[in-house]
Short mmCIF file of C-alpha atoms in Angstrom, two decimals:
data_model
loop_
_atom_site.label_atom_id
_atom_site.label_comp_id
_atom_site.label_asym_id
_atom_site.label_seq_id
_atom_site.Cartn_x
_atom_site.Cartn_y
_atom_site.Cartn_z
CA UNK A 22 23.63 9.35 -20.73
CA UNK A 23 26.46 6.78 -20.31
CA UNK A 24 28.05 9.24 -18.49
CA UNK A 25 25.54 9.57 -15.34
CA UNK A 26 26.75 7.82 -12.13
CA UNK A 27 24.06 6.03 -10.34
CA UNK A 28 23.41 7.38 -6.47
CA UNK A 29 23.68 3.78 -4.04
CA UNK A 30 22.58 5.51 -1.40
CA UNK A 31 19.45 7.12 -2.65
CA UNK A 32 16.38 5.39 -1.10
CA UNK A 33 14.72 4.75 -4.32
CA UNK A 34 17.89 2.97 -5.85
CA UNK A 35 17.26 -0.22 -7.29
CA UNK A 36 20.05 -3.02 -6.82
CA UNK A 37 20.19 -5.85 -9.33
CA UNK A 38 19.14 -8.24 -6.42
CA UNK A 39 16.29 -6.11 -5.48
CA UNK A 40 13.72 -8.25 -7.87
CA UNK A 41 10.07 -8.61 -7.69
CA UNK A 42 10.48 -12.39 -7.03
CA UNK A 43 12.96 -12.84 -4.52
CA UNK A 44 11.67 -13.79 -0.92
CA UNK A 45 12.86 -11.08 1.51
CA UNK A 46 10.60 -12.60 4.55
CA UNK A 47 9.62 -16.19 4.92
CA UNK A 48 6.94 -15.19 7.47
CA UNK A 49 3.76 -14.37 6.37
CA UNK A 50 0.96 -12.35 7.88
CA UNK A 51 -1.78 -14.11 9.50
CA UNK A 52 -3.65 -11.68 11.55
CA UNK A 53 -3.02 -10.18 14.84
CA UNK A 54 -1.96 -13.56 16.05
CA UNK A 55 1.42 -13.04 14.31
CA UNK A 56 1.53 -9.32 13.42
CA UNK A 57 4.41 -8.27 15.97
CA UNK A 58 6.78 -10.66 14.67
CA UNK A 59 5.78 -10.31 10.69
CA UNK A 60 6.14 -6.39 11.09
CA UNK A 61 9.37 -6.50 13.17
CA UNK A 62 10.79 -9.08 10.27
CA UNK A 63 9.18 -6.74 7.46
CA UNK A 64 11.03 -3.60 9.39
CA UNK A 65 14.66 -5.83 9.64
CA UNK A 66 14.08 -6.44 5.87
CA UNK A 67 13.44 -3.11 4.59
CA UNK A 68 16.11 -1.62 6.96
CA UNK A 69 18.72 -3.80 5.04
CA UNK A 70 17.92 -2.42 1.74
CA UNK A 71 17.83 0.86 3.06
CA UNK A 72 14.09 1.39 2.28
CA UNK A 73 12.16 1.84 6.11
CA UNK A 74 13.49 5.09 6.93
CA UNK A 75 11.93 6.84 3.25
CA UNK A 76 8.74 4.53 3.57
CA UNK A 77 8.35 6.17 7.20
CA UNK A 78 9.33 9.88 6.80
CA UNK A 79 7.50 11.10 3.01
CA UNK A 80 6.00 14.05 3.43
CA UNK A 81 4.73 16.80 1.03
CA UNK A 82 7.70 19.37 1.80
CA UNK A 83 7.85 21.80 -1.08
CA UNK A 84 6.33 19.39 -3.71
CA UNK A 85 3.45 20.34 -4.86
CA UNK A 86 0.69 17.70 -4.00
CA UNK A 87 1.10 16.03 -6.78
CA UNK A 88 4.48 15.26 -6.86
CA UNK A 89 4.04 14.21 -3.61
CA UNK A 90 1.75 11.57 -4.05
CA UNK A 91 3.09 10.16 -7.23
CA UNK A 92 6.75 9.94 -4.91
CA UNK A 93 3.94 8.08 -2.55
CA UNK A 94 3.09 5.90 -5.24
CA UNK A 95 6.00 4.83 -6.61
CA UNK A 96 7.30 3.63 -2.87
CA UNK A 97 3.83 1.61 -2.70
CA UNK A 98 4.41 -0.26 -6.10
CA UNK A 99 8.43 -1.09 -4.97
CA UNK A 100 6.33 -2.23 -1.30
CA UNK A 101 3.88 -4.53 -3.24
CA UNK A 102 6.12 -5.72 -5.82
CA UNK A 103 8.56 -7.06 -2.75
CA UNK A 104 5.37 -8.06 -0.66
CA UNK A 105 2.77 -8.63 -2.77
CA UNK A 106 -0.50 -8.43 -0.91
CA UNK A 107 -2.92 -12.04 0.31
CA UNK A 108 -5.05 -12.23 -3.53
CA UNK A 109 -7.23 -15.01 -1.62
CA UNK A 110 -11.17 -14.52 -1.43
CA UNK A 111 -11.02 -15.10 2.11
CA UNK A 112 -12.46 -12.81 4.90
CA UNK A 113 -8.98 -12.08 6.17
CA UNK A 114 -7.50 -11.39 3.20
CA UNK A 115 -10.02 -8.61 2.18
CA UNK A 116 -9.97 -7.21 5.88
CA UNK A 117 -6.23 -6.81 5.38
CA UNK A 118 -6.27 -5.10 1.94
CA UNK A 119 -8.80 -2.83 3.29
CA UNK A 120 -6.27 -1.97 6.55
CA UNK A 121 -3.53 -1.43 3.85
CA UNK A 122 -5.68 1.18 2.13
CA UNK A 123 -6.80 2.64 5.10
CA UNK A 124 -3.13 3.04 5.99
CA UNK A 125 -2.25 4.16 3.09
CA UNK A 126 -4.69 6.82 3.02
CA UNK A 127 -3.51 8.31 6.62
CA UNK A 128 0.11 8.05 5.38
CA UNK A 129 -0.85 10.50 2.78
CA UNK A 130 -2.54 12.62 4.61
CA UNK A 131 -0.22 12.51 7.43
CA UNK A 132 2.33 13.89 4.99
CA UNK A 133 0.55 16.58 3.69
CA UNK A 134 1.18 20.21 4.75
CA UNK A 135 -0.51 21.65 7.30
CA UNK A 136 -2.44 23.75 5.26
CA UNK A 137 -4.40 21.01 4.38
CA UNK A 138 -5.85 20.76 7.82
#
């Protein structure tokens, strides 16, 4: 096992600075007020660490579905551990949590075969 090299350039590669506490964006997410520039700063972010273009193009492929959405998975937990989602009772917060599962849900199914029209 101390023989395996480590692939830098996969997209789920982990760096040692890649750690669930450090600050990637100082901006945070309002509402629609400030949502162009906190996604354009999220997108810069995860472009640096080489994460945007796997978060944007899963898909099923030949996995079985499964596989596909425990690959899914995994990418959300690395996405909430870096940007941990509003854990406020306000109105906002829950509207956004909601969005991010509604997203969520069409990402998956987006990615899906389609035979699973």
């Amino acid at each position: 096992m101390a023989d395996e090299k480590i692939d830098h350039t996969h997209p789920l590669f982990l760096h040692p600075s890649d750690t669930p506490s450090s600050v990637m964006i100082l901006i945070e997410l309002i509402g629609s007020e400030n949502y162009g520039l906190w996604s354009r700063t999220i997108r810069i972010a995860l472009q640096v660490k080489r994460k945007l273009g796997e978060i944007i193009t899963i898909s099923q492929g030949t996995n079985s579905v499964d596989s596909y959405f425990t690959r899914l998975k995994e990418m959300w937990s690395e996405h909430d551990a870096l940007f941990p989602t509003p854990s406020c009772d306000y109105a906002k917060s829950k509207d956004y949590i909601e969005h991010l599962h509604r997203q969520r849900l069409l990402q998956f199914l987006s990615g899906l075969n389609e035979t699973y029209e």
